[in-house]
Amino acid sequence: MELNINKHEEYLKDVIILAGEILLESGAGGYRIEQTMNQIARHFGYADCNSFVTNTVINFSLHDLTYPRVKRVTARNTNLIKVSRVNAVAHQITSDQLTVEEALEKLKVIQDQSESYPAHYKAVASALVGLSFLYLQSGDMQNIATAMIAAAAGFFVKERVASIVQSLFIPEFIGALLIAFIVIAMNHGLTDPELSVTLIAAVMPIVPGVLITNSLQDLLAGNLMMALTKGLEAAVTSFAIGQV
């Protein structure tokens, strides 16, 4: 059977695939990505659309008489700013505030943006996370500076290594190793160092919380393949941290 090529449908598929690609690269869960893609398609009357997302591949088809699209995604990070902006564009599309062409241009701008929070903001936030977990574990006041410095330095180094080495295990391992060195060095000579409590608090900023949460969400939504791949990715990252 010969497939039809419709310019409007091709533009629409461009929008849907690009939205899914940005969401997947930015750390969104598979169920949410599929839901967003299907909502856009159904808004334009394509009730029989199909989408299937794994942590590296996006598959989408508007209907049986058009070419399906397959997109390979290799870069993945956590960027909630982009997730929020893509969701806003999807809402504007489904509320008829944007045409397909306008939405495509907006999504291209979002994709090209490298905008994220500055490194020093992330370092400060990581230090506060370390402090919070030290408090939750009833850590000693003498370890506050150690936990904050180690958490900030470990997260910053992990981010820098991840921007150079496109690998799962290595950035987290190096970040956790630096945290361990800082905690041990700064606790040297203290009467009651509580190394384990301080270490746990300091490594929390590099624990793959987003991956774990997305894995559980996809598991509850019935997307078992996405849940399994996200879970394995989180397990590998956690293993790298635990090796230290």
One Martini backbone bead per residue (centre of mass of N, CA, C, O) as a GRO file, in nm:
protein
  244
    1MET     BB    1   0.095   0.037   0.024
    2GLU     BB    2   0.065   0.364  -0.030
    3LEU     BB    3   0.201   0.641   0.105
    4ASN     BB    4   0.125   0.942   0.239
    5ILE     BB    5   0.215   1.292   0.169
    6ASN     BB    6   0.186   1.542   0.422
    7LYS     BB    7   0.281   1.849   0.517
    8HIS     BB    8   0.126   1.881   0.781
    9GLU     BB    9   0.213   1.608   0.900
   10GLU     BB   10   0.518   1.658   0.890
   11TYR     BB   11   0.520   1.902   1.076
   12LEU     BB   12   0.386   1.758   1.314
   13LYS     BB   13   0.608   1.544   1.347
   14ASP     BB   14   0.833   1.742   1.406
   15VAL     BB   15   0.712   1.849   1.668
   16ILE     BB   16   0.677   1.582   1.826
   17ILE     BB   17   0.968   1.476   1.808
   18LEU     BB   18   1.109   1.726   1.930
   19ALA     BB   19   0.963   1.722   2.199
   20GLY     BB   20   1.056   1.436   2.279
   21GLU     BB   21   1.361   1.484   2.261
   22ILE     BB   22   1.388   1.707   2.475
   23LEU     BB   23   1.262   1.550   2.709
   24LEU     BB   24   1.462   1.311   2.707
   25GLU     BB   25   1.727   1.486   2.735
   26SER     BB   26   1.598   1.629   3.018
   27GLY     BB   27   1.456   1.378   3.204
   28ALA     BB   28   1.201   1.262   3.124
   29GLY     BB   29   0.948   1.055   3.128
   30GLY     BB   30   0.808   0.824   2.923
   31TYR     BB   31   0.507   0.868   2.984
   32ARG     BB   32   0.510   1.180   2.945
   33ILE     BB   33   0.608   1.183   2.656
   34GLU     BB   34   0.380   1.019   2.527
   35GLN     BB   35   0.151   1.202   2.625
   36THR     BB   36   0.240   1.460   2.479
   37MET     BB   37   0.243   1.350   2.189
   38ASN     BB   38  -0.056   1.251   2.183
   39GLN     BB   39  -0.197   1.519   2.249
   40ILE     BB   40  -0.112   1.670   1.997
   41ALA     BB   41  -0.231   1.474   1.787
   42ARG     BB   42  -0.531   1.467   1.898
   43HIS     BB   43  -0.589   1.769   1.855
   44PHE     BB   44  -0.575   1.702   1.522
   45GLY     BB   45  -0.737   1.404   1.500
   46TYR     BB   46  -0.522   1.164   1.593
   47ALA     BB   47  -0.638   0.889   1.754
   48ASP     BB   48  -0.424   0.658   1.617
   49CYS     BB   49  -0.181   0.716   1.759
   50ASN     BB   50   0.177   0.630   1.810
   51SER     BB   51   0.392   0.567   2.100
   52PHE     BB   52   0.753   0.498   2.167
   53VAL     BB   53   0.966   0.496   2.462
   54THR     BB   54   1.298   0.516   2.534
   55ASN     BB   55   1.619   0.610   2.647
   56THR     BB   56   1.707   0.618   2.302
   57VAL     BB   57   1.406   0.597   2.169
   58ILE     BB   58   1.178   0.725   1.913
   59ASN     BB   59   0.836   0.638   1.840
   60PHE     BB   60   0.618   0.749   1.559
   61SER     BB   61   0.256   0.760   1.470
   62LEU     BB   62  -0.029   0.885   1.334
   63HIS     BB   63  -0.083   0.655   1.110
   64ASP     BB   64  -0.110   0.392   0.875
   65LEU     BB   65  -0.070   0.618   0.611
   66THR     BB   66   0.215   0.690   0.738
   67TYR     BB   67   0.517   0.780   0.821
   68PRO     BB   68   0.724   0.684   1.043
   69ARG     BB   69   0.914   0.772   1.337
   70VAL     BB   70   1.273   0.770   1.415
   71LYS     BB   71   1.465   0.848   1.721
   72ARG     BB   72   1.789   0.905   1.820
   73VAL     BB   73   1.914   0.916   2.163
   74THR     BB   74   2.217   1.015   2.348
   75ALA     BB   75   2.154   1.269   2.504
   76ARG     BB   76   2.159   1.306   2.871
   77ASN     BB   77   1.974   1.498   3.114
   78THR     BB   78   1.905   1.759   3.360
   79ASN     BB   79   1.633   1.991   3.243
   80LEU     BB   80   1.367   2.162   3.371
   81ILE     BB   81   1.344   2.404   3.187
   82LYS     BB   82   1.283   2.252   2.920
   83VAL     BB   83   1.043   2.092   3.018
   84SER     BB   84   0.866   2.339   3.082
   85ARG     BB   85   0.871   2.466   2.791
   86VAL     BB   86   0.750   2.228   2.638
   87ASN     BB   87   0.487   2.216   2.799
   88ALA     BB   88   0.398   2.501   2.717
   89VAL     BB   89   0.383   2.448   2.413
   90ALA     BB   90   0.178   2.216   2.428
   91HIS     BB   91  -0.044   2.390   2.555
   92GLN     BB   92  -0.062   2.600   2.322
   93ILE     BB   93  -0.148   2.400   2.108
   94THR     BB   94  -0.410   2.276   2.258
   95SER     BB   95  -0.518   2.600   2.281
   96ASP     BB   96  -0.462   2.759   2.003
   97GLN     BB   97  -0.188   2.961   2.028
   98LEU     BB   98  -0.047   2.766   1.813
   99THR     BB   99   0.107   2.676   1.548
  100VAL     BB  100   0.297   2.446   1.402
  101GLU     BB  101   0.518   2.640   1.300
  102GLU     BB  102   0.558   2.798   1.566
  103ALA     BB  103   0.629   2.554   1.742
  104LEU     BB  104   0.882   2.466   1.589
  105GLU     BB  105   1.046   2.725   1.642
  106LYS     BB  106   1.038   2.711   1.953
  107LEU     BB  107   1.174   2.431   1.981
  108LYS     BB  108   1.441   2.508   1.845
  109VAL     BB  109   1.521   2.716   2.056
  110ILE     BB  110   1.521   2.525   2.299
  111GLN     BB  111   1.733   2.323   2.189
  112ASP     BB  112   1.969   2.547   2.152
  113GLN     BB  113   1.963   2.583   2.439
  114SER     BB  114   2.204   2.597   2.724
  115GLU     BB  115   2.024   2.648   2.950
  116SER     BB  116   2.118   2.694   3.289
  117TYR     BB  117   2.234   2.677   3.578
  118PRO     BB  118   2.477   2.791   3.731
  119ALA     BB  119   2.740   2.647   3.886
  120HIS     BB  120   2.719   2.808   4.160
  121TYR     BB  121   2.427   2.734   4.214
  122LYS     BB  122   2.466   2.427   4.225
  123ALA     BB  123   2.671   2.430   4.454
  124VAL     BB  124   2.489   2.557   4.667
  125ALA     BB  125   2.262   2.347   4.650
  126SER     BB  126   2.441   2.107   4.729
  127ALA     BB  127   2.520   2.212   5.007
  128LEU     BB  128   2.225   2.216   5.116
  129VAL     BB  129   2.175   1.916   5.080
  130GLY     BB  130   2.399   1.821   5.269
  131LEU     BB  131   2.288   1.967   5.518
  132SER     BB  132   2.007   1.835   5.528
  133PHE     BB  133   2.109   1.536   5.561
  134LEU     BB  134   2.265   1.585   5.817
  135TYR     BB  135   2.016   1.665   5.983
  136LEU     BB  136   1.841   1.404   5.931
  137GLN     BB  137   2.094   1.230   6.070
  138SER     BB  138   2.208   1.380   6.322
  139GLY     BB  139   2.447   1.548   6.289
  140ASP     BB  140   2.724   1.709   6.355
  141MET     BB  141   2.820   2.038   6.370
  142GLN     BB  142   3.130   1.989   6.286
  143ASN     BB  143   3.019   1.877   5.978
  144ILE     BB  144   2.902   2.104   5.802
  145ALA     BB  145   3.140   2.203   5.627
  146THR     BB  146   3.212   1.930   5.506
  147ALA     BB  147   2.941   1.862   5.367
  148MET     BB  148   2.922   2.118   5.188
  149ILE     BB  149   3.195   2.107   5.039
  150ALA     BB  150   3.175   1.817   4.929
  151ALA     BB  151   2.908   1.847   4.775
  152ALA     BB  152   2.992   2.080   4.587
  153ALA     BB  153   3.252   1.955   4.465
  154GLY     BB  154   3.135   1.684   4.363
  155PHE     BB  155   2.921   1.801   4.169
  156PHE     BB  156   3.103   1.980   3.996
  157VAL     BB  157   3.292   1.754   3.895
  158LYS     BB  158   3.076   1.570   3.773
  159GLU     BB  159   2.981   1.778   3.560
  160ARG     BB  160   3.254   1.818   3.417
  161VAL     BB  161   3.303   1.524   3.336
  162ALA     BB  162   3.029   1.482   3.182
  163SER     BB  163   3.107   1.702   2.955
  164ILE     BB  164   3.349   1.506   2.850
  165VAL     BB  165   3.227   1.225   2.951
  166GLN     BB  166   3.021   0.987   2.779
  167SER     BB  167   2.928   0.851   3.078
  168LEU     BB  168   2.822   0.696   3.356
  169PHE     BB  169   3.036   0.599   3.580
  170ILE     BB  170   3.272   0.812   3.598
  171PRO     BB  171   3.159   1.081   3.719
  172GLU     BB  172   3.049   0.957   3.986
  173PHE     BB  173   3.313   0.832   4.085
  174ILE     BB  174   3.481   1.093   4.101
  175GLY     BB  175   3.292   1.253   4.285
  176ALA     BB  176   3.295   1.046   4.522
  177LEU     BB  177   3.601   1.045   4.565
  178LEU     BB  178   3.627   1.343   4.643
  179ILE     BB  179   3.438   1.335   4.883
  180ALA     BB  180   3.601   1.134   5.049
  181PHE     BB  181   3.859   1.300   5.071
  182ILE     BB  182   3.737   1.549   5.210
  183VAL     BB  183   3.614   1.412   5.458
  184ILE     BB  184   3.874   1.282   5.565
  185ALA     BB  185   4.050   1.540   5.581
  186MET     BB  186   3.845   1.719   5.762
  187ASN     BB  187   3.829   1.476   5.997
  188HIS     BB  188   4.108   1.503   6.085
  189GLY     BB  189   4.131   1.490   6.445
  190LEU     BB  190   3.867   1.419   6.534
  191THR     BB  191   3.692   1.269   6.790
  192ASP     BB  192   3.392   1.257   6.616
  193PRO     BB  193   3.352   1.225   6.280
  194GLU     BB  194   3.125   1.073   6.125
  195LEU     BB  195   3.173   0.961   5.827
  196SER     BB  196   2.912   0.822   5.724
  197VAL     BB  197   2.717   1.061   5.756
  198THR     BB  198   2.876   1.266   5.584
  199LEU     BB  199   2.890   1.101   5.323
  200ILE     BB  200   2.588   1.069   5.270
  201ALA     BB  201   2.526   1.372   5.256
  202ALA     BB  202   2.737   1.449   5.023
  203VAL     BB  203   2.622   1.237   4.790
  204MET     BB  204   2.323   1.322   4.729
  205PRO     BB  205   2.357   1.515   4.470
  206ILE     BB  206   2.457   1.239   4.289
  207VAL     BB  207   2.205   1.102   4.312
  208PRO     BB  208   1.962   0.934   4.097
  209GLY     BB  209   1.659   1.056   4.147
  210VAL     BB  210   1.526   1.090   3.866
  211LEU     BB  211   1.560   0.800   3.768
  212ILE     BB  212   1.406   0.661   3.995
  213THR     BB  213   1.137   0.810   3.960
  214ASN     BB  214   1.088   0.739   3.659
  215SER     BB  215   1.092   0.434   3.695
  216LEU     BB  216   0.844   0.419   3.883
  217GLN     BB  217   0.640   0.562   3.698
  218ASP     BB  218   0.665   0.359   3.459
  219LEU     BB  219   0.585   0.112   3.620
  220LEU     BB  220   0.297   0.218   3.702
  221ALA     BB  221   0.224   0.272   3.381
  222GLY     BB  222   0.350   0.000   3.219
  223ASN     BB  223   0.653   0.085   3.131
  224LEU     BB  224   0.882  -0.155   3.145
  225MET     BB  225   1.122  -0.080   2.965
  226MET     BB  226   1.175   0.202   3.082
  227ALA     BB  227   1.202   0.111   3.376
  228LEU     BB  228   1.444  -0.077   3.331
  229THR     BB  229   1.649   0.124   3.202
  230LYS     BB  230   1.640   0.335   3.428
  231GLY     BB  231   1.713   0.141   3.658
  232LEU     BB  232   1.991   0.057   3.546
  233GLU     BB  233   2.111   0.340   3.534
  234ALA     BB  234   2.081   0.391   3.839
  235ALA     BB  235   2.249   0.144   3.931
  236VAL     BB  236   2.518   0.225   3.802
  237THR     BB  237   2.545   0.495   3.949
  238SER     BB  238   2.528   0.379   4.238
  239PHE     BB  239   2.771   0.192   4.210
  240ALA     BB  240   2.982   0.417   4.170
  241ILE     BB  241   2.934   0.542   4.449
  242GLY     BB  242   2.967   0.273   4.628
  243GLN     BB  243   3.275   0.213   4.567
  244VAL     BB  244   3.379   0.440   4.777
   0.00000   0.00000   0.00000
